[in-house]
Amino acid sequence: MSRDAIQEAVHAHFVNRTETPAFIPGETPIPPSGKVIGEAETQAMVAAALDGWLTTGRFNTEFETRLASFVGTRRALTVNSGSSANLVAVSSLFSPQLGAAALRPGDEVITVAAGFPTTVNPILQNGGVPVFIDIQPHTYNIDPAHLDGALSDRTRAVVIAHTLGNPFDLSAITAFCARQNLWLIEDCCDALGARYRIPDTHDVWWPRTPDAADPSLWCRAGDDARERHVGCFGHLATLSFYPAHHITMGEGGAVLVSDPQLAKIAESIRDWGRDCWCAPGCDNTCKKRFGWQLGDLPQGYDHKYTYSNLGYNLKITDMQAACGLAQLNRLEGFVSTRRANFDYLTQRLADCTGLLDLPQPTLHAQPSWFGFPVTLRAEAGLNRVDMLQWLDQHKIGTRLLFAGNLVRQPYFDGRAFRVASTLTQTDRVMNDTFWIGLWPGLTAPMLDYATEQLRTFLGAGW
Ligand SMILES: Cc1ncc(COP(=O)(O)O)c(C=O)c1O
């Protein structure tokens, strides 16, 4: 069968598909998250399969280029998950190739406990010490008021996520990192497409990689850099392409980076830790494959098998990249539907604020919402488990804000960490917060029904 005939067969499969069944309230599930894929993604994956290349190849090169250009970083490096992206980003800061600027075991990293475990785990996996501070209500993001109190003489970095697609206070965080000369990693796994504008009243700080002579990690930037996508503000940033996320390739993620030295380190850690940067299937990109002498290896030892970092193999296949490429074409549409659904849910629940805390976008931010978080107020006198069960009985999917309070998770027992503020809001999230879906696969009748059931349980009437 020719390539054309196969692609025609794929087309016929989609043309002949029956329409999505009508939504039946109380019977049709309303998942909190999901993927929207169709013929374009399948055609792209089939094309990649027919290439027979399998590992990262032409689709991956195009995906990395287009993703970096969308976000506004110099490089995007694909990896096999958002967790792997965080592992690569944090491990890069521990690379001895950064010289005096590298983190060392025992160094402290400021973060939050209300979030996803694999934002924080790579700090522990590298021997660093996470230092937890509280979050703000409503935005569910780090509370910058606690930053100064978290400092010690071992503080070296800040690693935090833009919670559920709502950017954290980038003016405060970048200014703090610039002032204290700290590395910043933005976990954008839930926030692809979100933007932030540094207000005119604030200085704009742009990350810079240090060298031994100039240990400054940040420089003042011009006004033209004020508004950017999240992912451009830190030294490194990360994305996830798991099906719940803004775009998907099944499993997948990416590290975003603009500094050439950091990019080289991150690529090396993704690709076994090797010093060589040849793409799969290529040889001698450096033009001196047998001309290097590194470590205690003999002169001329094959560069392909020379390792300068403690690495992994976290690459994706070209089929995944092909799916991601097709999804990139839809990204702007996905983000605006998520925003519109957020506004719709806010409007439907606007008069419940006595019983429920509704989410608020961070000042100066245009979020790219991942979910719609709400927190039960004490005035409601209701139990979250009862509420989640009620929604579950009505086929309305819910999720918690991931780990709630990480330090209370079983695996944190016996770990080296520090808590540098009260975690009052974090505990409140652990006890009373949950989120419902707003992903592009949900329709207005679904959102109506979800809010109707929420209101019924709250006793807010309709
Ligand atoms: C903030 C955050 N970081 C990292 C991850 C991990 O991504 P992945 O599931 O692709 O490993 C997630 C997962 O949803 C997440 O929400």
Short mmCIF file of C-alpha atoms and ligand atoms in Angstrom, two decimals:
data_model
loop_
_atom_site.label_atom_id
_atom_site.label_comp_id
_atom_site.label_asym_id
_atom_site.label_seq_id
_atom_site.Cartn_x
_atom_site.Cartn_y
_atom_site.Cartn_z
CA MET A 1 0.00 0.00 0.00
CA SER A 2 1.40 3.40 -0.90
CA ARG A 3 1.83 6.25 1.59
CA ASP A 4 -1.00 8.11 -0.15
CA ALA A 5 -3.34 5.13 0.09
CA ILE A 6 -2.61 4.73 3.79
CA GLN A 7 -3.29 8.41 4.42
CA GLU A 8 -6.51 8.14 2.41
CA ALA A 9 -7.57 5.21 4.60
CA VAL A 10 -6.90 7.28 7.73
CA HIS A 11 -8.99 10.06 6.26
CA ALA A 12 -11.85 7.64 5.54
CA HIS A 13 -11.69 6.41 9.15
CA PHE A 14 -12.31 9.93 10.42
CA VAL A 15 -14.91 10.86 7.81
CA ASN A 16 -16.96 7.77 8.66
CA ARG A 17 -16.84 8.30 12.41
CA THR A 18 -20.20 8.81 14.03
CA GLU A 19 -20.87 12.17 15.67
CA THR A 20 -20.20 12.51 19.40
CA PRO A 21 -23.33 11.32 21.27
CA ALA A 22 -25.53 14.04 22.78
CA PHE A 23 -24.77 15.11 26.33
CA ILE A 24 -27.13 13.49 28.84
CA PRO A 25 -26.95 15.30 32.20
CA GLY A 26 -26.06 12.93 35.01
CA GLU A 27 -25.13 10.14 32.60
CA THR A 28 -22.46 11.51 30.29
CA PRO A 29 -19.19 11.91 32.19
CA ILE A 30 -17.71 15.42 32.44
CA PRO A 31 -13.99 14.68 32.85
CA PRO A 32 -11.82 17.30 34.57
CA SER A 33 -9.29 17.11 31.76
CA GLY A 34 -8.77 15.43 28.44
CA LYS A 35 -7.31 15.62 24.97
CA VAL A 36 -8.76 16.96 21.74
CA ILE A 37 -7.14 15.08 18.88
CA GLY A 38 -8.39 14.09 15.45
CA GLU A 39 -7.39 13.34 11.90
CA ALA A 40 -4.50 15.82 11.78
CA GLU A 41 -2.74 14.20 14.76
CA THR A 42 -3.32 10.68 13.44
CA GLN A 43 -2.13 11.58 9.93
CA ALA A 44 1.02 13.11 11.41
CA MET A 45 1.70 10.07 13.62
CA VAL A 46 1.14 7.71 10.67
CA ALA A 47 3.51 9.78 8.53
CA ALA A 48 6.15 9.56 11.25
CA ALA A 49 5.60 5.80 11.60
CA LEU A 50 5.94 5.35 7.85
CA ASP A 51 9.27 7.20 7.94
CA GLY A 52 10.47 4.27 10.06
CA TRP A 53 12.91 6.56 11.86
CA LEU A 54 11.20 6.02 15.24
CA THR A 55 13.57 7.97 17.51
CA THR A 56 13.73 11.79 17.52
CA GLY A 57 14.02 12.93 13.91
CA ARG A 58 12.61 15.47 11.47
CA PHE A 59 9.28 15.87 13.29
CA ASN A 60 11.06 16.47 16.57
CA THR A 61 13.38 19.09 15.04
CA GLU A 62 10.39 20.98 13.65
CA PHE A 63 8.43 20.64 16.90
CA GLU A 64 11.30 21.97 19.02
CA THR A 65 11.81 24.92 16.64
CA ARG A 66 8.13 25.86 16.51
CA LEU A 67 7.59 25.44 20.24
CA ALA A 68 10.57 27.67 21.09
CA SER A 69 9.36 30.28 18.66
CA PHE A 70 5.83 30.18 20.12
CA VAL A 71 7.04 30.71 23.69
CA GLY A 72 9.90 33.05 22.80
CA THR A 73 12.91 31.11 24.08
CA ARG A 74 15.96 30.27 21.98
CA ARG A 75 15.64 26.54 22.50
CA ALA A 76 13.03 23.95 23.37
CA LEU A 77 14.33 20.45 24.15
CA THR A 78 11.74 17.69 24.11
CA VAL A 79 11.73 15.05 26.84
CA ASN A 80 9.42 12.15 27.65
CA SER A 81 7.38 13.88 30.39
CA GLY A 82 6.93 17.07 32.38
CA SER A 83 8.53 15.29 35.31
CA SER A 84 11.57 14.50 33.15
CA ALA A 85 11.65 18.16 32.08
CA ASN A 86 11.84 19.20 35.74
CA LEU A 87 14.50 16.56 36.37
CA VAL A 88 16.61 17.87 33.48
CA ALA A 89 16.11 21.53 34.45
CA VAL A 90 17.00 21.09 38.12
CA SER A 91 19.85 18.65 37.38
CA SER A 92 21.30 21.23 34.97
CA LEU A 93 21.75 23.64 37.87
CA PHE A 94 23.76 20.95 39.67
CA SER A 95 26.07 20.39 36.68
CA PRO A 96 29.76 20.90 37.51
CA GLN A 97 30.01 22.53 34.09
CA LEU A 98 28.51 25.66 35.70
CA GLY A 99 31.63 25.98 37.84
CA ALA A 100 31.18 28.17 40.93
CA ALA A 101 27.57 28.89 39.96
CA ALA A 102 26.54 25.22 40.20
CA LEU A 103 24.35 24.05 43.06
CA ARG A 104 25.87 21.53 45.43
CA PRO A 105 24.25 18.94 47.72
CA GLY A 106 22.90 20.70 50.80
CA ASP A 107 22.11 23.91 48.90
CA GLU A 108 18.60 25.28 49.45
CA VAL A 109 15.90 25.87 46.87
CA ILE A 110 12.81 27.95 47.68
CA THR A 111 9.54 26.39 46.54
CA VAL A 112 5.96 25.68 47.63
CA ALA A 113 4.29 22.58 49.07
CA ALA A 114 0.90 23.09 47.37
CA GLY A 115 1.60 21.54 44.03
CA PHE A 116 2.76 18.57 42.01
CA PRO A 117 5.44 16.33 43.55
CA THR A 118 7.74 16.25 40.54
CA THR A 119 8.22 20.01 40.66
CA VAL A 120 10.04 19.46 43.96
CA ASN A 121 11.38 15.90 43.69
CA PRO A 122 14.37 16.72 41.45
CA ILE A 123 15.68 19.05 44.18
CA LEU A 124 15.76 16.09 46.58
CA GLN A 125 17.02 13.70 43.89
CA ASN A 126 20.02 15.99 43.36
CA GLY A 127 20.73 16.29 47.09
CA GLY A 128 19.29 19.80 47.42
CA VAL A 129 17.07 20.94 50.27
CA PRO A 130 13.58 22.26 49.39
CA VAL A 131 12.51 25.23 51.52
CA PHE A 132 8.74 25.62 51.60
CA ILE A 133 6.79 28.84 51.97
CA ASP A 134 3.05 29.44 51.87
CA ILE A 135 0.84 30.33 48.93
CA GLN A 136 -1.77 33.04 48.44
CA PRO A 137 -5.49 32.29 48.56
CA HIS A 138 -7.38 32.73 45.26
CA THR A 139 -4.31 32.65 42.96
CA TYR A 140 -2.92 29.45 44.59
CA ASN A 141 0.59 30.73 43.84
CA ILE A 142 3.66 31.40 45.98
CA ASP A 143 3.22 34.31 48.40
CA PRO A 144 6.17 36.64 47.75
CA ALA A 145 5.76 38.17 51.22
CA HIS A 146 7.51 35.08 52.66
CA LEU A 147 10.53 35.10 50.33
CA ASP A 148 12.93 37.16 52.43
CA GLY A 149 12.17 35.04 55.50
CA ALA A 150 13.14 31.90 53.60
CA LEU A 151 16.68 33.05 52.78
CA SER A 152 19.73 31.44 54.32
CA ASP A 153 23.39 31.43 53.33
CA ARG A 154 22.71 28.20 51.37
CA THR A 155 19.82 29.60 49.26
CA ARG A 156 20.68 29.20 45.58
CA ALA A 157 17.48 28.92 43.55
CA VAL A 158 13.71 29.26 43.30
CA VAL A 159 11.79 26.44 41.58
CA ILE A 160 8.01 26.94 41.35
CA ALA A 161 5.03 26.24 39.11
CA HIS A 162 2.48 28.60 37.61
CA THR A 163 -0.39 26.96 39.46
CA LEU A 164 -3.13 25.55 37.21
CA GLY A 165 -2.08 27.93 34.43
CA ASN A 166 -2.21 31.09 36.54
CA PRO A 167 1.22 32.82 36.42
CA PHE A 168 2.89 33.50 39.74
CA ASP A 169 3.89 37.08 40.56
CA LEU A 170 6.74 37.32 38.07
CA SER A 171 7.59 40.93 38.95
CA ALA A 172 8.19 40.02 42.59
CA ILE A 173 9.92 36.70 41.91
CA THR A 174 12.30 37.91 39.19
CA ALA A 175 13.19 41.00 41.25
CA PHE A 176 13.87 38.78 44.31
CA CYS A 177 16.01 36.37 42.29
CA ALA A 178 17.92 39.27 40.73
CA ARG A 179 18.49 40.90 44.12
CA GLN A 180 19.64 37.67 45.76
CA ASN A 181 21.45 36.31 42.69
CA LEU A 182 19.40 33.12 42.55
CA TRP A 183 18.57 30.75 39.72
CA LEU A 184 14.90 30.60 38.70
CA ILE A 185 13.11 27.62 37.15
CA GLU A 186 9.51 28.12 36.01
CA ASP A 187 7.44 24.94 35.95
CA CYS A 188 5.02 25.82 33.13
CA CYS A 189 3.67 22.27 32.83
CA ASP A 190 0.12 23.54 33.44
CA ALA A 191 0.54 26.97 31.87
CA LEU A 192 1.50 26.78 28.18
CA GLY A 193 0.18 29.94 26.51
CA ALA A 194 -0.03 32.06 29.69
CA ARG A 195 1.46 35.54 29.49
CA TYR A 196 2.67 38.11 31.99
CA ARG A 197 3.43 41.81 31.69
CA ILE A 198 5.94 43.34 34.08
CA PRO A 199 4.20 46.60 35.10
CA ASP A 200 5.79 49.91 34.10
CA THR A 201 6.51 50.69 37.74
CA HIS A 202 8.88 47.70 38.04
CA ASP A 203 12.34 46.98 36.67
CA VAL A 204 12.56 44.16 34.15
CA TRP A 205 15.08 41.49 35.06
CA TRP A 206 16.41 39.11 32.46
CA PRO A 207 18.19 35.88 33.41
CA ARG A 208 21.87 35.61 32.59
CA THR A 209 24.18 32.67 33.08
CA PRO A 210 27.11 33.41 35.31
CA ASP A 211 30.71 32.65 34.69
CA ALA A 212 33.44 32.54 37.26
CA ALA A 213 34.44 36.16 36.64
CA ASP A 214 30.91 37.58 36.72
CA PRO A 215 28.71 35.73 39.16
CA SER A 216 25.65 37.89 38.43
CA LEU A 217 22.72 35.71 37.38
CA TRP A 218 20.46 38.55 36.25
CA CYS A 219 20.69 41.75 34.26
CA ARG A 220 18.35 44.72 33.82
CA ALA A 221 16.45 44.46 30.53
CA GLY A 222 14.86 47.01 28.26
CA ASP A 223 11.16 47.88 28.18
CA ASP A 224 10.53 45.85 25.04
CA ALA A 225 10.87 42.69 27.12
CA ARG A 226 8.02 43.59 29.49
CA GLU A 227 5.34 41.26 28.19
CA ARG A 228 6.19 37.64 27.47
CA HIS A 229 4.92 34.10 27.62
CA VAL A 230 5.64 32.30 30.86
CA GLY A 231 8.72 30.19 30.28
CA CYS A 232 10.79 33.21 29.19
CA PHE A 233 11.29 34.69 32.66
CA GLY A 234 13.41 32.01 34.32
CA HIS A 235 16.79 30.52 33.45
CA LEU A 236 14.98 27.32 32.56
CA ALA A 237 11.31 26.38 32.22
CA THR A 238 9.40 23.17 31.72
CA LEU A 239 6.28 21.86 29.95
CA SER A 240 4.22 18.67 30.03
CA PHE A 241 2.38 17.13 27.09
CA TYR A 242 0.49 14.45 29.03
CA PRO A 243 -3.11 14.24 27.68
CA ALA A 244 -4.52 16.44 30.47
CA HIS A 245 -2.32 19.35 29.35
CA HIS A 246 -2.83 22.19 26.88
CA ILE A 247 -1.36 20.17 24.02
CA THR A 248 -0.51 16.49 24.06
CA MET A 249 1.66 13.84 22.49
CA GLY A 250 0.57 11.05 24.86
CA GLU A 251 3.57 11.30 27.12
CA GLY A 252 6.04 14.13 26.69
CA GLY A 253 7.45 17.38 27.91
CA ALA A 254 9.99 20.05 27.09
CA VAL A 255 12.72 22.13 28.66
CA LEU A 256 12.75 25.77 27.55
CA VAL A 257 16.05 27.60 27.72
CA SER A 258 17.72 30.58 26.06
CA ASP A 259 21.23 30.56 27.47
CA PRO A 260 23.55 28.51 25.21
CA GLN A 261 25.60 27.06 28.08
CA LEU A 262 22.51 25.93 29.99
CA ALA A 263 20.99 24.57 26.79
CA LYS A 264 24.07 22.47 26.14
CA ILE A 265 24.05 21.13 29.70
CA ALA A 266 20.31 20.34 29.59
CA GLU A 267 20.70 18.56 26.25
CA SER A 268 23.61 16.56 27.60
CA ILE A 269 21.63 15.49 30.70
CA ARG A 270 18.69 14.47 28.50
CA ASP A 271 20.99 12.50 26.17
CA TRP A 272 22.87 10.13 28.52
CA GLY A 273 25.09 12.93 29.90
CA ARG A 274 27.26 12.86 26.80
CA ASP A 275 29.54 15.71 25.77
CA CYS A 276 28.74 15.15 22.08
CA TRP A 277 25.70 16.99 20.68
CA CYS A 278 25.12 15.04 17.45
CA ALA A 279 21.44 14.42 16.62
CA PRO A 280 20.41 10.74 16.51
CA GLY A 281 21.91 9.15 13.40
CA CYS A 282 24.53 11.90 12.91
CA ASP A 283 28.28 11.74 13.49
CA ASN A 284 31.01 14.32 13.87
CA THR A 285 28.82 17.45 14.17
CA CYS A 286 31.68 19.05 16.15
CA LYS A 287 34.09 18.29 13.27
CA LYS A 288 36.66 16.91 15.72
CA ARG A 289 35.09 13.67 16.87
CA PHE A 290 38.51 12.10 17.47
CA GLY A 291 40.24 15.34 18.47
CA TRP A 292 39.11 15.82 22.07
CA GLN A 293 40.86 15.14 25.36
CA LEU A 294 38.43 15.39 28.30
CA GLY A 295 38.57 14.10 31.89
CA ASP A 296 41.23 11.47 32.36
CA LEU A 297 40.43 9.87 29.00
CA PRO A 298 43.19 9.41 26.42
CA GLN A 299 43.64 11.97 23.62
CA GLY A 300 41.25 11.27 20.74
CA TYR A 301 38.77 9.19 22.76
CA ASP A 302 35.55 9.11 20.66
CA HIS A 303 33.53 12.23 21.57
CA LYS A 304 30.33 10.22 21.02
CA TYR A 305 31.21 8.19 24.11
CA THR A 306 32.52 10.97 26.31
CA TYR A 307 30.25 11.92 29.24
CA SER A 308 30.52 15.21 31.10
CA ASN A 309 27.23 15.08 33.05
CA LEU A 310 25.37 12.57 35.20
CA GLY A 311 22.79 11.90 32.53
CA TYR A 312 19.67 9.98 31.56
CA ASN A 313 18.00 9.06 28.29
CA LEU A 314 14.76 11.04 28.28
CA LYS A 315 14.20 11.52 24.55
CA ILE A 316 10.85 11.11 22.78
CA THR A 317 9.95 9.26 19.59
CA ASP A 318 9.24 11.03 16.31
CA MET A 319 5.62 9.79 16.43
CA GLN A 320 5.14 11.76 19.65
CA ALA A 321 6.71 14.85 18.08
CA ALA A 322 4.45 14.49 15.02
CA CYS A 323 1.37 14.46 17.25
CA GLY A 324 2.71 17.51 19.10
CA LEU A 325 3.24 19.37 15.83
CA ALA A 326 -0.39 18.88 14.82
CA GLN A 327 -1.45 20.00 18.29
CA LEU A 328 0.65 23.17 18.05
CA ASN A 329 -1.57 24.28 15.15
CA ARG A 330 -4.51 24.26 17.54
CA LEU A 331 -2.79 25.75 20.58
CA GLU A 332 -4.05 29.34 20.29
CA GLY A 333 -7.61 28.04 19.90
CA PHE A 334 -7.24 25.70 22.89
CA VAL A 335 -5.95 28.51 25.10
CA SER A 336 -8.74 30.90 24.17
CA THR A 337 -11.42 28.22 24.77
CA ARG A 338 -9.92 27.52 28.19
CA ARG A 339 -10.04 31.26 28.98
CA ALA A 340 -13.62 31.55 27.76
CA ASN A 341 -14.66 28.51 29.84
CA PHE A 342 -12.97 30.04 32.88
CA ASP A 343 -14.97 33.25 32.41
CA TYR A 344 -18.17 31.28 31.92
CA LEU A 345 -17.66 29.23 35.11
CA THR A 346 -16.76 32.38 37.06
CA GLN A 347 -19.95 34.02 35.90
CA ARG A 348 -22.10 30.97 36.76
CA LEU A 349 -20.67 30.84 40.29
CA ALA A 350 -20.30 34.59 40.90
CA ASP A 351 -22.97 34.72 43.59
CA CYS A 352 -21.52 31.78 45.57
CA THR A 353 -18.53 33.66 46.92
CA GLY A 354 -19.92 33.58 50.46
CA LEU A 355 -19.56 29.79 50.39
CA LEU A 356 -16.82 29.21 47.87
CA ASP A 357 -13.56 31.02 47.10
CA LEU A 358 -13.34 31.48 43.35
CA PRO A 359 -9.97 31.65 41.54
CA GLN A 360 -8.45 35.00 40.63
CA PRO A 361 -5.94 35.66 37.85
CA THR A 362 -2.65 37.07 39.12
CA LEU A 363 -2.34 40.82 38.60
CA HIS A 364 -0.73 41.67 35.22
CA ALA A 365 -1.21 38.08 34.00
CA GLN A 366 -3.21 36.45 31.25
CA PRO A 367 -3.54 32.90 32.54
CA SER A 368 -3.87 29.87 30.32
CA TRP A 369 -6.11 27.90 32.68
CA PHE A 370 -5.55 24.21 33.32
CA GLY A 371 -8.54 23.79 35.63
CA PHE A 372 -11.04 25.81 37.66
CA PRO A 373 -10.03 25.65 41.36
CA VAL A 374 -12.50 26.43 44.14
CA THR A 375 -12.09 26.35 47.91
CA LEU A 376 -14.94 25.61 50.30
CA ARG A 377 -15.31 28.39 52.84
CA ALA A 378 -15.89 27.61 56.50
CA GLU A 379 -19.23 29.48 56.19
CA ALA A 380 -20.47 26.73 53.87
CA GLY A 381 -20.22 24.26 56.76
CA LEU A 382 -19.64 21.48 54.22
CA ASN A 383 -17.17 18.66 53.94
CA ARG A 384 -15.08 18.42 50.79
CA VAL A 385 -15.26 14.63 50.59
CA ASP A 386 -19.08 14.82 50.63
CA MET A 387 -19.00 17.42 47.90
CA LEU A 388 -16.63 15.41 45.70
CA GLN A 389 -18.80 12.33 46.16
CA TRP A 390 -21.89 14.31 45.21
CA LEU A 391 -20.22 15.53 42.05
CA ASP A 392 -18.90 12.05 41.31
CA GLN A 393 -22.43 10.61 41.60
CA HIS A 394 -23.47 13.14 38.97
CA LYS A 395 -20.56 12.13 36.71
CA ILE A 396 -18.72 15.43 37.23
CA GLY A 397 -14.99 14.76 37.46
CA THR A 398 -12.91 16.59 40.06
CA ARG A 399 -9.24 16.77 40.97
CA LEU A 400 -7.40 18.04 44.03
CA LEU A 401 -4.64 20.59 43.80
CA PHE A 402 -2.31 17.64 43.36
CA ALA A 403 -0.36 16.80 46.54
CA GLY A 404 -2.16 19.42 48.69
CA ASN A 405 0.65 19.89 51.18
CA LEU A 406 3.69 17.94 50.03
CA VAL A 407 5.35 17.84 53.44
CA ARG A 408 2.36 15.86 54.75
CA GLN A 409 2.69 13.20 52.03
CA PRO A 410 3.94 9.78 53.21
CA TYR A 411 7.10 9.92 51.11
CA PHE A 412 8.25 13.12 52.80
CA ASP A 413 8.83 11.31 56.06
CA GLY A 414 12.53 11.52 56.90
CA ARG A 415 13.50 13.79 53.98
CA ALA A 416 15.75 16.80 54.39
CA PHE A 417 13.64 19.94 53.94
CA ARG A 418 12.87 23.21 55.71
CA VAL A 419 9.57 25.02 56.25
CA ALA A 420 10.18 28.77 56.34
CA SER A 421 6.70 30.19 56.96
CA THR A 422 3.39 29.01 58.29
CA LEU A 423 1.69 26.82 55.69
CA THR A 424 -1.83 27.97 56.58
CA GLN A 425 -3.08 28.48 53.02
CA THR A 426 -1.31 25.32 51.88
CA ASP A 427 -3.17 23.31 54.53
CA ARG A 428 -6.40 25.00 53.54
CA VAL A 429 -5.82 23.85 49.96
CA MET A 430 -5.08 20.35 51.23
CA ASN A 431 -8.39 20.30 53.15
CA ASP A 432 -10.86 22.38 51.17
CA THR A 433 -9.75 22.95 47.56
CA PHE A 434 -10.59 21.01 44.40
CA TRP A 435 -10.89 21.81 40.72
CA ILE A 436 -13.27 21.03 37.91
CA GLY A 437 -12.57 20.94 34.20
CA LEU A 438 -12.57 23.71 31.63
CA TRP A 439 -10.67 21.96 28.83
CA PRO A 440 -11.74 22.51 25.22
CA GLY A 441 -13.62 19.18 25.00
CA LEU A 442 -16.30 20.47 27.40
CA THR A 443 -19.46 22.11 26.05
CA ALA A 444 -21.65 24.87 27.53
CA PRO A 445 -24.36 22.35 28.61
CA MET A 446 -21.66 20.39 30.47
CA LEU A 447 -20.39 23.51 32.24
CA ASP A 448 -23.99 24.50 33.03
CA TYR A 449 -24.69 21.10 34.54
CA ALA A 450 -21.44 21.05 36.55
CA THR A 451 -22.15 24.47 38.08
CA GLU A 452 -25.80 23.56 38.65
CA GLN A 453 -24.79 20.51 40.71
CA LEU A 454 -22.17 22.50 42.60
CA ARG A 455 -24.78 25.08 43.48
CA THR A 456 -27.32 22.45 44.49
CA PHE A 457 -24.85 20.89 46.90
CA LEU A 458 -23.95 24.30 48.30
CA GLY A 459 -27.64 25.01 48.75
CA ALA A 460 -27.18 28.12 46.66
CA GLY A 461 -30.29 27.44 44.58
CA TRP A 462 -30.42 28.03 40.86
C1 LIG B 1 2.90 21.54 37.75
C2 LIG B 1 3.26 20.19 37.20
N1 LIG B 1 4.55 19.89 37.03
C3 LIG B 1 4.93 18.70 36.53
C4 LIG B 1 4.00 17.76 36.16
C5 LIG B 1 4.46 16.43 35.63
O1 LIG B 1 4.15 16.25 34.27
P1 LIG B 1 4.11 14.78 33.65
O2 LIG B 1 2.83 14.15 34.11
O3 LIG B 1 4.16 14.97 32.18
O4 LIG B 1 5.29 14.05 34.17
C6 LIG B 1 2.64 18.03 36.33
C7 LIG B 1 1.64 17.02 35.94
O5 LIG B 1 0.51 17.28 35.66
C8 LIG B 1 2.26 19.28 36.86
O6 LIG B 1 0.97 19.58 37.05
#
